[in-house]
CSV table of C-alpha atoms in Angstrom, one decimal:
chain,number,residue,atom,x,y,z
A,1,UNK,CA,73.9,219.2,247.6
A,2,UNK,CA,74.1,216.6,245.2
A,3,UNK,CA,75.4,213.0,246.7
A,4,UNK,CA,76.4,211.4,243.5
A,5,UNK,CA,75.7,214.0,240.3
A,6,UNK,CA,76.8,213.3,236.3
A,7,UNK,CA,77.2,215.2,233.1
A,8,UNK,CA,76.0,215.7,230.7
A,9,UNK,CA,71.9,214.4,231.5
A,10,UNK,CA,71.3,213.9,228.2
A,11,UNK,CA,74.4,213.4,225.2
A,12,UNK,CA,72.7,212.9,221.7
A,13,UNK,CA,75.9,212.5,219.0
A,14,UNK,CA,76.8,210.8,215.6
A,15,UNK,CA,78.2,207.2,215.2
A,16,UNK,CA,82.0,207.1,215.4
A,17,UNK,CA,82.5,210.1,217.4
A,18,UNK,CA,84.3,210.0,220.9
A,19,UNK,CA,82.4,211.3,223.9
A,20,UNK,CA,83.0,211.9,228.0
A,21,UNK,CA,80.2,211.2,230.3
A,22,UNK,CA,81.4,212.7,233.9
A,23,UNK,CA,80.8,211.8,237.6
A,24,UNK,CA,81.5,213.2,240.8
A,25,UNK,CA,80.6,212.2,244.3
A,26,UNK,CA,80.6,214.2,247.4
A,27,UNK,CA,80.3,211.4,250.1
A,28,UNK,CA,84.0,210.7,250.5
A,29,UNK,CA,83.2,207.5,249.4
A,30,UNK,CA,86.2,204.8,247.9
A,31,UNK,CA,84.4,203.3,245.3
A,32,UNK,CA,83.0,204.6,242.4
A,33,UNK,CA,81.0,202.1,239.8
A,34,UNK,CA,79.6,202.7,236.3
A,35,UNK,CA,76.7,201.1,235.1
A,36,UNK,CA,74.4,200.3,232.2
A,37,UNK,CA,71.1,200.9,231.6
A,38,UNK,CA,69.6,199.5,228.2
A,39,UNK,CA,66.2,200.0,226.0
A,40,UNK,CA,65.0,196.8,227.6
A,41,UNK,CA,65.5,198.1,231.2
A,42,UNK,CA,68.5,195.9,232.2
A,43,UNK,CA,71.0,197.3,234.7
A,44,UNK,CA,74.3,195.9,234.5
A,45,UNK,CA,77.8,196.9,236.1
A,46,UNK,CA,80.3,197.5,234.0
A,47,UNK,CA,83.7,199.0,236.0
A,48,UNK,CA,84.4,199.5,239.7
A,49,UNK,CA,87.0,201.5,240.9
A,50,UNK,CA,88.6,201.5,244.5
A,51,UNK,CA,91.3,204.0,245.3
A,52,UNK,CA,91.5,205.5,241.8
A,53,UNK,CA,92.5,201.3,241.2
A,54,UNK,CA,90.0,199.3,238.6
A,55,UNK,CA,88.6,196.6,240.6
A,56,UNK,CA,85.7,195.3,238.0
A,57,UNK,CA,85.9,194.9,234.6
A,58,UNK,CA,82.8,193.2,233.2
A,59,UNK,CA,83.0,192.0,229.7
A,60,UNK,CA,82.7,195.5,228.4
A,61,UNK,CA,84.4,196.2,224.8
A,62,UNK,CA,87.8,197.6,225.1
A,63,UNK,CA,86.3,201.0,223.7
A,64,UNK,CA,84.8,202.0,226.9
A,65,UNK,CA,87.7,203.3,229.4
A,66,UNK,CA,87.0,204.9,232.8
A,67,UNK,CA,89.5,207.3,234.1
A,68,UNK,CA,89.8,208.5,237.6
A,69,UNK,CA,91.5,211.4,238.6
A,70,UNK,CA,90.8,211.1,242.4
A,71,UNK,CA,88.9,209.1,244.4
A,72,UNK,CA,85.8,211.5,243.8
A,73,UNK,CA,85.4,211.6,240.0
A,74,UNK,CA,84.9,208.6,238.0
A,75,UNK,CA,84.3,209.4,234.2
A,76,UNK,CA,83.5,207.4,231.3
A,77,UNK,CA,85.4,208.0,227.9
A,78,UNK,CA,83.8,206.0,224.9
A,79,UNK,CA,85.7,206.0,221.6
A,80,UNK,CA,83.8,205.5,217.9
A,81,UNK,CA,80.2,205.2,219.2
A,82,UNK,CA,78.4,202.4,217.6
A,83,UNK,CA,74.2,202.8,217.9
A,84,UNK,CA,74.0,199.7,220.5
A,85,UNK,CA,75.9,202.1,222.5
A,86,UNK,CA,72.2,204.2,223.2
A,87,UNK,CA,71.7,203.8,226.9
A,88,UNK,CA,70.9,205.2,229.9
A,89,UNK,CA,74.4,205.2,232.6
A,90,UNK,CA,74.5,205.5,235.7
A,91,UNK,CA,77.4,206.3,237.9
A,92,UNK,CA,77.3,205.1,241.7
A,93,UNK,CA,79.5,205.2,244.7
A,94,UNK,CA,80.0,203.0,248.0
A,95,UNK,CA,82.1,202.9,250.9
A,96,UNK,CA,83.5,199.8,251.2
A,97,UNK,CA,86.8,199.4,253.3
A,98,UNK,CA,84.8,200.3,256.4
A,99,UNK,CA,83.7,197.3,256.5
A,100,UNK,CA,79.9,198.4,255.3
A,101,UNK,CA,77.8,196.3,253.3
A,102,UNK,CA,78.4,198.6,250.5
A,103,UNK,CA,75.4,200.4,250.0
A,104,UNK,CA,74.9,202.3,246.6
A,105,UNK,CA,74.7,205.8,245.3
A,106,UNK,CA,73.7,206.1,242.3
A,107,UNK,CA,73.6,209.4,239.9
A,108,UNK,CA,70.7,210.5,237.9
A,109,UNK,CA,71.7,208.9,234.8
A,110,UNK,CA,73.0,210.1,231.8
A,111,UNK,CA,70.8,208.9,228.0
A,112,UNK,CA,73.2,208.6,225.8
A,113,UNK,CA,71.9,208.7,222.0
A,114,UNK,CA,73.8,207.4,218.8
A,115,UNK,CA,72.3,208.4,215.5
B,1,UNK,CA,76.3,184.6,239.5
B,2,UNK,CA,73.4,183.8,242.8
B,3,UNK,CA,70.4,184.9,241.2
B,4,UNK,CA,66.3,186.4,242.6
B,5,UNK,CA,63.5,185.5,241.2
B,6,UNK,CA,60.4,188.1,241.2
B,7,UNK,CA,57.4,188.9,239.5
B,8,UNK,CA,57.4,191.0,237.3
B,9,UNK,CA,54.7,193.3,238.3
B,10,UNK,CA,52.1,194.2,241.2
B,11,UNK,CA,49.5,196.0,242.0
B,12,UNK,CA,48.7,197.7,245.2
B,13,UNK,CA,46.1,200.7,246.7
B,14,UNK,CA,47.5,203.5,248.1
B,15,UNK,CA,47.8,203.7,252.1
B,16,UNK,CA,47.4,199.8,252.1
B,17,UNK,CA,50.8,197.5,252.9
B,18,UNK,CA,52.6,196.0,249.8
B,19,UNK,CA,55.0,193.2,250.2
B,20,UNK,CA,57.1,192.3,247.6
B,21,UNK,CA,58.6,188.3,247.3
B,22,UNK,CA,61.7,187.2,245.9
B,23,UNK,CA,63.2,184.2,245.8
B,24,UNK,CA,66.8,183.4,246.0
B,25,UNK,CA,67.5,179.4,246.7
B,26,UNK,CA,71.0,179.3,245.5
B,27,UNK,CA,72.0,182.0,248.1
B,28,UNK,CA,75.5,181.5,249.7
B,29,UNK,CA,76.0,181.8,253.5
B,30,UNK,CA,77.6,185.1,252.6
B,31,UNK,CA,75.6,186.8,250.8
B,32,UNK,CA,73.4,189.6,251.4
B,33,UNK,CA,70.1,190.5,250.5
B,34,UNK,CA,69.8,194.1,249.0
B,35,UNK,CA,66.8,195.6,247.7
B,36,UNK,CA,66.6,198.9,245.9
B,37,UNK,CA,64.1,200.5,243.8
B,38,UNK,CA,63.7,202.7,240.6
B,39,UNK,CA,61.9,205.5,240.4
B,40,UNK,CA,60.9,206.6,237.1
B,41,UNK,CA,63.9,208.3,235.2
B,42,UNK,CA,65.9,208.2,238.1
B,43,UNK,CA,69.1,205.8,239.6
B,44,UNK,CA,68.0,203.5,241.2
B,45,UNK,CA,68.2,203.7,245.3
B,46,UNK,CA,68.6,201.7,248.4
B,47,UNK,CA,65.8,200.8,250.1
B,48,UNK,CA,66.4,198.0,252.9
B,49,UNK,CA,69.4,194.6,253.3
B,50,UNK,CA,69.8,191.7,255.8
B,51,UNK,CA,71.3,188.7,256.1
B,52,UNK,CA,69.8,186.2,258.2
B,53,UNK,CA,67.4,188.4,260.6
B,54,UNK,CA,64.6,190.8,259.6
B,55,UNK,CA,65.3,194.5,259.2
B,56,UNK,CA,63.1,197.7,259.5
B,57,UNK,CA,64.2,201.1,258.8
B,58,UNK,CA,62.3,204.2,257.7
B,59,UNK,CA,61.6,202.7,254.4
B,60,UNK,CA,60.5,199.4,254.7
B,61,UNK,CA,60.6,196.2,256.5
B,62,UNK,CA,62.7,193.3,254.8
B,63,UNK,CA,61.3,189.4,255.9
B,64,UNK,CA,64.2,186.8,255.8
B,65,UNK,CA,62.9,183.2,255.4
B,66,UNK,CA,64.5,181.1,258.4
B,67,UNK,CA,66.4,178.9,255.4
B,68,UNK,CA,67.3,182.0,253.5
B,69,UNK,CA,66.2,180.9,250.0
B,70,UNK,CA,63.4,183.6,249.8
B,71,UNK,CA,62.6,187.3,251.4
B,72,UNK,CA,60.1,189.8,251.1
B,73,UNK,CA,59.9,193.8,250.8
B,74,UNK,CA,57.2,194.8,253.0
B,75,UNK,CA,55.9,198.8,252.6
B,76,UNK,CA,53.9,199.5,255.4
B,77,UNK,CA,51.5,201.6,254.1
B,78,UNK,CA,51.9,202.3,250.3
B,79,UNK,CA,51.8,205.8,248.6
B,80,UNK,CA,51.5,207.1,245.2
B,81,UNK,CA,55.5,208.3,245.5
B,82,UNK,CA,56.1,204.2,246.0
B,83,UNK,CA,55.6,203.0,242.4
B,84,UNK,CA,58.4,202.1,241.2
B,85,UNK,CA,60.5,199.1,239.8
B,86,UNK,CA,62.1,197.5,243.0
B,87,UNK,CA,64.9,194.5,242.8
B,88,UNK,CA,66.2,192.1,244.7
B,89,UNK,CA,69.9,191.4,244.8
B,90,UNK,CA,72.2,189.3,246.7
B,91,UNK,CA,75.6,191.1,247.0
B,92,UNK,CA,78.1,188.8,245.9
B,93,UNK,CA,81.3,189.5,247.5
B,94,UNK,CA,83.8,186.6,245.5
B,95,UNK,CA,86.9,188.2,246.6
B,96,UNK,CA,88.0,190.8,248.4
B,97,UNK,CA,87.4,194.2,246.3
B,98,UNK,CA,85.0,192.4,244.0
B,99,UNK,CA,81.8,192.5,245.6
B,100,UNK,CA,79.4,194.0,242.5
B,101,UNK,CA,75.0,194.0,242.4
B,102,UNK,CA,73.5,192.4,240.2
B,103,UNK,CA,70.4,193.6,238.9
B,104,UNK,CA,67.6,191.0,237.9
B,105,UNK,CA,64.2,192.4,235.8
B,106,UNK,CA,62.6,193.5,239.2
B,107,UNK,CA,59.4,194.3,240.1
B,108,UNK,CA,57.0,196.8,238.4
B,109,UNK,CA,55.1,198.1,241.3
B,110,UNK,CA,52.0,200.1,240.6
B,111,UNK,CA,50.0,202.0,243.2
B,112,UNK,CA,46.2,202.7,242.9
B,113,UNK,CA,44.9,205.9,244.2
């Protein structure tokens, strides 16, 4: 079974348009994370949740909203897609409140494409 | 943010060791050292963390400079399934509920057969 799986893989769509990338986690961990992946191979964080509660919000435009129905899905809404929005995203999961050092899951990735 | 330093890429023959430096000189007493590594077209994954002794797991050994400004990835005994990009993070835990990785440019490790 898959620890940490997302969907779509792959989400090629027009400029403007509003799409959903999903993630689910199996692990019963508390924290979920979403991350960016862009052409130049940079990873950065951009939201953390704990307890369905946003914990990190890097400086990510306000166009980009995560939503988390339970502690096991974290998706990613993005309204009016601009082309810099082209990247790879990765969804990841820790366990944090039992006292671990937070070790990572991380998803597959989803490519998302703006034309 | 703390940040690591490593180069960006290596070069290593299969079934020989492989270690991997990064240095870190504005670590806090806190903070831990993580590596992970990036297989191609995949998340990235956890490989090994420590904070002031040197670990070994399954994966790999991680080396913890006695003043903590620099550590090294050591793979014991390198295979083709190994290359990947591997970085080097300090987890920076600011308050509680914040603690987030930051990814540097890594380390492009390439394995000769």
């Amino acid at each position: 079974d898959t620890a940490v799986s997302q969907t779509p893989k792959y989400l090629v769509t027009q400029m403007g348009n509003d799409k959903s990338i999903k993630c689910e986690q199996n692990l019963g961990h508390d924290t979920m994370y979403w991350y960016k992946q862009d052409s130049k191979k940079f990873l950065k964080i951009m939201f953390s949740y704990n307890n369905k509660e946003l914990i990190i919000n890097e400086t990510v435009p306000n166009r980009f909203s995560p939503k988390s129905p339970d502690k096991a899905h974290l998706n990613l809404h993005i309204n009016s897609l601009e082309l810099g929005d082209s990247a790879v995203y990765f969804c990841a999961s820790s366990n944090r409140d039992r006292g671990s050092t937070d070790t990572q899951y991380f998803g597959p990735g989803t490519r998302l494409t703006v034309l | 943010d703390a940040k690591t330093t490593q180069p960006n890429s290596m070069e290593s023959n299969e079934e020989e060791p492989v270690h991997l430096p990064c240095n870190h000189s504005t670590i806090s007493g806190t903070d831990y050292i993580h590596w992970y590594r990036q297989l191609p077209s995949q998340g990235p994954e956890y490989v090994i963390h420590g904070l002031t002794s040197n670990v070994n797991n399954r994966m790999a050994s991680l080396a913890i400079a006695e003043d903590r400004k620099s550590s090294t990835l050591i793979l014991h005994r390198a295979t083709l399934r190994d290359a990947a990009v591997y970085y080097c993070i300090l987890r920076e835990r600011r308050d509680f509920g914040n603690e987030k990785l930051t990814f540097g440019t890594g380390t492009r490790l390439t394995i000769i057969p």
